[in-house]
Backbone as a ProteinNet text record, in pm:
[ID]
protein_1_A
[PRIMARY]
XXXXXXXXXXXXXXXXXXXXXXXXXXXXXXXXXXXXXXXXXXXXXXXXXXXXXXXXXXXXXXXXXXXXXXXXXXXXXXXXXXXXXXXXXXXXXXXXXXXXXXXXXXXXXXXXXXXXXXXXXXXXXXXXXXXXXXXXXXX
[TERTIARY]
-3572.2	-3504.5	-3606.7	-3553	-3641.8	-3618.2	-3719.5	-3687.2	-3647.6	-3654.8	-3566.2	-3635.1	-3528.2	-3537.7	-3695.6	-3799.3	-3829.4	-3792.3	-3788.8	-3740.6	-3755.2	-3885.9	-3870.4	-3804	-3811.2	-3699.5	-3549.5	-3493.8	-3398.9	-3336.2	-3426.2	-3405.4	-3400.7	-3447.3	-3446.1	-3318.7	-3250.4	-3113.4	-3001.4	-3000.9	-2935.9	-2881.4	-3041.6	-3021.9	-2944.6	-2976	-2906.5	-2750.6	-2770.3	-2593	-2509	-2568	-2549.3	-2551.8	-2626.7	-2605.6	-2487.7	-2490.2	-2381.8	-2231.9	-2239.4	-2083.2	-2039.7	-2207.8	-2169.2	-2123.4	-2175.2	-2187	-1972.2	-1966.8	-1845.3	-1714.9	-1745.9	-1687.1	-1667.4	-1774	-1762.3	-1686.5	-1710.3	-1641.9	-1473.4	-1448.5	-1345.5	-1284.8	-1331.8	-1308.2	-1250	-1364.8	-1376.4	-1205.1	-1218.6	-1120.3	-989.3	-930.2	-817.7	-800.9	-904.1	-918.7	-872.6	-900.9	-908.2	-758.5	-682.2	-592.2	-493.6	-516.5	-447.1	-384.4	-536.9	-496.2	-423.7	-444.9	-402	-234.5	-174.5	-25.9	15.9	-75.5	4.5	-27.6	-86.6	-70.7	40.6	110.1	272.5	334.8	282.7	353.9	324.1	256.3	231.5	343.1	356.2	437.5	550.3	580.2	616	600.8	747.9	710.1	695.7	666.3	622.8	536.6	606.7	595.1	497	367.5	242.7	239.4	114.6	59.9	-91.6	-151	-246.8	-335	-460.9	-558.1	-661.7	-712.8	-811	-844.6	-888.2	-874.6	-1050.5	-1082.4	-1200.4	-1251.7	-1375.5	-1373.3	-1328.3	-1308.1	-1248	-1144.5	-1056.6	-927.1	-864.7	-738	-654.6	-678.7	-695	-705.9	-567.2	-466.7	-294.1	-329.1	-264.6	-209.1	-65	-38	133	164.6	273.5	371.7	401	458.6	532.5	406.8	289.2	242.6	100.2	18.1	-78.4	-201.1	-166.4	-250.8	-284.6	-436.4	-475.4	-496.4	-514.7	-576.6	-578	-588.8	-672.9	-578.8	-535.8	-513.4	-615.7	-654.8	-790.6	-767.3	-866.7	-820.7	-779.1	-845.3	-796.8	-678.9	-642.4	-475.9	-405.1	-383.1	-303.1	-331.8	-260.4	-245.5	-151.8	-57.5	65.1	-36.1	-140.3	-238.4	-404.2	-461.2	-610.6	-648.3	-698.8	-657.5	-865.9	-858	-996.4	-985.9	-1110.2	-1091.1	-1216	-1153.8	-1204.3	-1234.3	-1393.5	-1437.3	-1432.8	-1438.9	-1404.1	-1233.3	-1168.6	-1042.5	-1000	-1052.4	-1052.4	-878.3	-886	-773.3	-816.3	-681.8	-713.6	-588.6	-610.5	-527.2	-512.7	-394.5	-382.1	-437.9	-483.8	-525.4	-445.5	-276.5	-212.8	-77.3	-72.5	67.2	102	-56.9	-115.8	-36.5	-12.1	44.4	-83.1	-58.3	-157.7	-134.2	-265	-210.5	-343.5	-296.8	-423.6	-343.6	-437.3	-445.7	-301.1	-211.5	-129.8	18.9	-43.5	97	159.3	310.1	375.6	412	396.3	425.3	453.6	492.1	597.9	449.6	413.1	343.4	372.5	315.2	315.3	193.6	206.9	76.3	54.2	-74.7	-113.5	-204.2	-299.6	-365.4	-452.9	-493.3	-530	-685.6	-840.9	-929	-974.9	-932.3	-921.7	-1082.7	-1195	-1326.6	-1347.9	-1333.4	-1375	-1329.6	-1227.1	-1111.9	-1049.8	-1014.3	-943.6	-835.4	-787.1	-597.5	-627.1	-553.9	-498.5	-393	-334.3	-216.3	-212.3	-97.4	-32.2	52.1	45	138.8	299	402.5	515	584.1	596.4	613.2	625.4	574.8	590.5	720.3	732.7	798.3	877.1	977.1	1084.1	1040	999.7	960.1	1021.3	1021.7	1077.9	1223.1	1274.8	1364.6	1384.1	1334.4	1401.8	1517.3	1591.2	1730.9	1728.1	1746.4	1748.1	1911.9	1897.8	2064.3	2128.6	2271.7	2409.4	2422.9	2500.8	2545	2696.5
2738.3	2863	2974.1	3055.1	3190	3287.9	3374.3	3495.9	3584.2	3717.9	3821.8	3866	3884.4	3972	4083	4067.5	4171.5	4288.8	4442.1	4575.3	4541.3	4543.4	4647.6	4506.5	4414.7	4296.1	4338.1	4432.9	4436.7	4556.3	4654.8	4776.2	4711	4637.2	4616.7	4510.6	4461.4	4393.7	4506.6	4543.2	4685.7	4758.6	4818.6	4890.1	4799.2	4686.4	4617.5	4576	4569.2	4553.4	4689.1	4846.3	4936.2	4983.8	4880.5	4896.5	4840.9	4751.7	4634	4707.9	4753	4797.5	4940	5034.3	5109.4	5042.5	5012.1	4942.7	4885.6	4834.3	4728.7	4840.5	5015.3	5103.6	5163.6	5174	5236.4	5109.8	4962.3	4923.2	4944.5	4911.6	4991.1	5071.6	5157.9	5319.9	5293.5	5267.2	5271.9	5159.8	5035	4961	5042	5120	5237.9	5336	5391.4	5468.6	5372	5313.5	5228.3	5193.6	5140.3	5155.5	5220.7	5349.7	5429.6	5514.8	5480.6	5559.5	5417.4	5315.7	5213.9	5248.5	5232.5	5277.5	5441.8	5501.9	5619.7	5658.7	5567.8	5544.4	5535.8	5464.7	5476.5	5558.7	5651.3	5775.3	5913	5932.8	6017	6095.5	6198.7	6317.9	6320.9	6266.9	6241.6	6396.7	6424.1	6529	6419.7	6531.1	6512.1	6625.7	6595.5	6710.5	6685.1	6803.9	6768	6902.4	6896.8	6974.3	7018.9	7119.3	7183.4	7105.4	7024.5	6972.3	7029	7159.7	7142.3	7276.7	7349.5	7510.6	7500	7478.9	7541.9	7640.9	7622.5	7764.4	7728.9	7564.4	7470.2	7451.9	7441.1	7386.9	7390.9	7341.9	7317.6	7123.7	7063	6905.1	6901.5	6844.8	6800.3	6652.2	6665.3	6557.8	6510.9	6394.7	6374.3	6318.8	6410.3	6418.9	6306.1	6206.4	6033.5	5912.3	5980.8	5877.4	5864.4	5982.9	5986.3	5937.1	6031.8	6010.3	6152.6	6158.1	6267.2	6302.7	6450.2	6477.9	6613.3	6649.8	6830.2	6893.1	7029.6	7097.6	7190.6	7178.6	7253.2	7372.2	7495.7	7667.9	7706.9	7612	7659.8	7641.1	7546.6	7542.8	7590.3	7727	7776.9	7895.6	7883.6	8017.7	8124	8157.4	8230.9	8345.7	8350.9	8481.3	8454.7	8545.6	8522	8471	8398.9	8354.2	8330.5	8369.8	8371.6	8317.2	8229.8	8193.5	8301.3	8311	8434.4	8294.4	8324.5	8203.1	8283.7	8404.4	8396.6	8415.2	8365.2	8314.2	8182	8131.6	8002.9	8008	8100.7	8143.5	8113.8	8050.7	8134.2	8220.3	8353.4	8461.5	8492.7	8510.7	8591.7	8749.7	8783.7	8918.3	9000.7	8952.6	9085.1	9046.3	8885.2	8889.9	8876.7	8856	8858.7	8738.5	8650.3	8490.9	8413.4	8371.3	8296.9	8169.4	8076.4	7959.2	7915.9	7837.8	7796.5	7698.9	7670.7	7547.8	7537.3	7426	7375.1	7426.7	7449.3	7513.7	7417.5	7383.2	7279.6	7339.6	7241.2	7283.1	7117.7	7181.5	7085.2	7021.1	6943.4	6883.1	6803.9	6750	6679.6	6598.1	6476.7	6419.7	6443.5	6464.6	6558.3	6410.4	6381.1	6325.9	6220.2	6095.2	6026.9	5929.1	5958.6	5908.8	5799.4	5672.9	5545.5	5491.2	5525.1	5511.5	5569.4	5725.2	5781.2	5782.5	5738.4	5716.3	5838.2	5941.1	6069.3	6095.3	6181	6231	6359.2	6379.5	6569.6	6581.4	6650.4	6726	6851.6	6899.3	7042	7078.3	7220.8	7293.3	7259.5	7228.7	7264.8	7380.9	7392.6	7488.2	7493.6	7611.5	7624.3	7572.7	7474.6	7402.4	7536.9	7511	7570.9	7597.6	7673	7674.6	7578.6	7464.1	7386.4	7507	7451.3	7567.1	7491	7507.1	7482	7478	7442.5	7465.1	7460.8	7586.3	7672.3	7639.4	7669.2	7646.1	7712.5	7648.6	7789.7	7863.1	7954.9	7985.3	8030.5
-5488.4	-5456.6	-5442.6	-5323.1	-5310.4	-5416.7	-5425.7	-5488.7	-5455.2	-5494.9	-5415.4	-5281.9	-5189.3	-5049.1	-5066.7	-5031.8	-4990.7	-4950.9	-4990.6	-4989.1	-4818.6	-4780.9	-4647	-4547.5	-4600.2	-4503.6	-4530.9	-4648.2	-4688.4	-4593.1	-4566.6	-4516.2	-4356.9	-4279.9	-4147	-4111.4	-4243.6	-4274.7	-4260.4	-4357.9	-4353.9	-4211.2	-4150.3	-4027.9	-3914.1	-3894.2	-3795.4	-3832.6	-3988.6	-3997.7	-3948.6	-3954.2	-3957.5	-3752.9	-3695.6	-3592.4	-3481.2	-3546.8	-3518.8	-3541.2	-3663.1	-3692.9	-3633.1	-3576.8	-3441.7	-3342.2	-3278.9	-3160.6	-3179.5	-3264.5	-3260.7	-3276.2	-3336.8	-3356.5	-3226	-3142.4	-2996.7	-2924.1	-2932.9	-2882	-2882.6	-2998.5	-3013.1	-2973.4	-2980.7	-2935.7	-2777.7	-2685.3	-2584.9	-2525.4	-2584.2	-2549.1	-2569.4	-2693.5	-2699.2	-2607.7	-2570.9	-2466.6	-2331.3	-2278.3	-2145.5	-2192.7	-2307.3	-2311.7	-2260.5	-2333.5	-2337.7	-2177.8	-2130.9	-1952.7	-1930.6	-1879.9	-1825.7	-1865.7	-2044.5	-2049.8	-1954.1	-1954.3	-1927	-1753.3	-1677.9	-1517.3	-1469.6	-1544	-1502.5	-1525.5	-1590	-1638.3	-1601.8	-1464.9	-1411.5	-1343.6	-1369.2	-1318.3	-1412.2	-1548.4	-1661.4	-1725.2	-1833.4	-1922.9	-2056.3	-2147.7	-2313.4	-2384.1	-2485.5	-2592.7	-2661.8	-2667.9	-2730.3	-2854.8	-2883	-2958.3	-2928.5	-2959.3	-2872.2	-2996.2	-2991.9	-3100.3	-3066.8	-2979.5	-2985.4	-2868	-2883.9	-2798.7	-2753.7	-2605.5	-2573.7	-2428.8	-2432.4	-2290.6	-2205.4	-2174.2	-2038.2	-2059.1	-2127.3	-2154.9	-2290.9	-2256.3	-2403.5	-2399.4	-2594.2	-2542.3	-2631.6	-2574.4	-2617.1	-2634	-2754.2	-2808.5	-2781.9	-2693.5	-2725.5	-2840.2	-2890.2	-2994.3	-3091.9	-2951.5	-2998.6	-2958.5	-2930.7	-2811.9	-2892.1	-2963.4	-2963	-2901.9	-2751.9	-2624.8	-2623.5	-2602.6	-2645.2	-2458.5	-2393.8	-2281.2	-2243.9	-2168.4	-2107.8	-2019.8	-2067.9	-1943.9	-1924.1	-1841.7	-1772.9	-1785.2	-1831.8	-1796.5	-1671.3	-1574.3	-1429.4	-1372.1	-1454	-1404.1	-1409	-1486.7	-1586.9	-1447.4	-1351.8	-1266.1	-1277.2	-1379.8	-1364.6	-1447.2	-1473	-1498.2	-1528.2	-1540.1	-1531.5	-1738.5	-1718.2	-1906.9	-1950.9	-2069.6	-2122.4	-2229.2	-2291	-2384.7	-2486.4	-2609.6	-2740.1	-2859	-2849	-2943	-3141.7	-3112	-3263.2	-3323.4	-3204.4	-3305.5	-3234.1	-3135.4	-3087.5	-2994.6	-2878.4	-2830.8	-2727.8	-2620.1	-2521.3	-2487.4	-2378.8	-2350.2	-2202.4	-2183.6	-2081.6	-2042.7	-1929.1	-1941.4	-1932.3	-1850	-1798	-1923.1	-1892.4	-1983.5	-2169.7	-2117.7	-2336.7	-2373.9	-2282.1	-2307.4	-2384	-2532.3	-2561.5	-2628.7	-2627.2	-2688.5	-2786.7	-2845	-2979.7	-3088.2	-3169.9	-3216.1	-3314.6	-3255.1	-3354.6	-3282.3	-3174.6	-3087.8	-3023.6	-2988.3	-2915.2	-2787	-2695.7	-2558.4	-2483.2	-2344.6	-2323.6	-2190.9	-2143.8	-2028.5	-2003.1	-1825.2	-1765.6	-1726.9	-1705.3	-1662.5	-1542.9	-1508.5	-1403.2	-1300.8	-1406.8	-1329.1	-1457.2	-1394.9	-1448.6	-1383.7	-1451.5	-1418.1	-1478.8	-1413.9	-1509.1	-1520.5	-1429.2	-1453.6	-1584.5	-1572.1	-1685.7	-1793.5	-1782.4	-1908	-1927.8	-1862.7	-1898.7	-1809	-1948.2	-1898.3	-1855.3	-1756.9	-1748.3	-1720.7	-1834	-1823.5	-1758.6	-1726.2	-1656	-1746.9	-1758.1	-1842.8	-1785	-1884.4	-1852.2	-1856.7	-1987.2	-2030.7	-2201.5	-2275	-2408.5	-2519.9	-2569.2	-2647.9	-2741.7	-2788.1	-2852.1	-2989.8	-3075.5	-3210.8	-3289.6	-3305.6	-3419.4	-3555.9	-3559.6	-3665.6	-3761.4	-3880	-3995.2	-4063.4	-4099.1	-4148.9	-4310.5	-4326.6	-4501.3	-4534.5	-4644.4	-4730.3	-4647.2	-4651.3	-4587.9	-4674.6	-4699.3	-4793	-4769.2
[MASK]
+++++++++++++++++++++++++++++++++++++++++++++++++++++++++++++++++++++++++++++++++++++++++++++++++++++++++++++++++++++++++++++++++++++++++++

């Protein structure tokens, strides 16, 4: 019987197990993704109810609701006013109608368009989802 592993044989064990279980994580990844457009090709020009995950200078990234299919409505799409995005509250705004949207907001979209090379969704605004209402005691 051998004795123990050599340290620096132990450390070049290590790194490759550590590479491997990247590698097998992006695979992953990547196969959900390719998924995910492939289910929702058929579902183009489709509504669904998302949630805003994610506010930047290019876009809003929506999450659907029931589906957890994540994808983009681009800033440029959003033509019913000139809209900016404000990085220290992570908004974006309208200039004339002070229409704004940001993180954790529900709104209603459509699938817009789908790039099955790249693996990405774009959504189109529908329109802003109904505030959820709570229902408190009667009395």
């Amino acid at each position: 019987m051998g004795g123990p592993i050599p340290l620096d044989e132990l450390h070049d064990i290590a790194e490759e197990s550590s590479q491997s279980e990247r590698r097998a994580d992006d695979a992953e990844r990547e196969l959900m993704e390719w998924k995910k457009v492939k289910f929702m090709q058929d579902r183009l020009g489709e509504e669904f109810e998302g949630l805003i995950i994610s506010v930047t200078k290019f876009g809003l990234f929506v999450e659907l609701t029931d589906l957890f299919v994540e994808g983009l409505i681009p800033l440029n799409t959003l033509t019913d006013d000139h809209y900016t995005y404000h990085e220290t509250t992570r908004e974006i705004i309208g200039q004339r109608t002070r229409k704004t949207y940001r993180l954790g907001q529900r709104l209603h979209v459509l699938v817009d368009r789908i790039d099955p090379v790249e693996k990405k969704i774009q959504f189109a605004l529908f329109e802003e989802a109904p505030p959820v209402r709570k229902r408190g005691k009667r009395r």
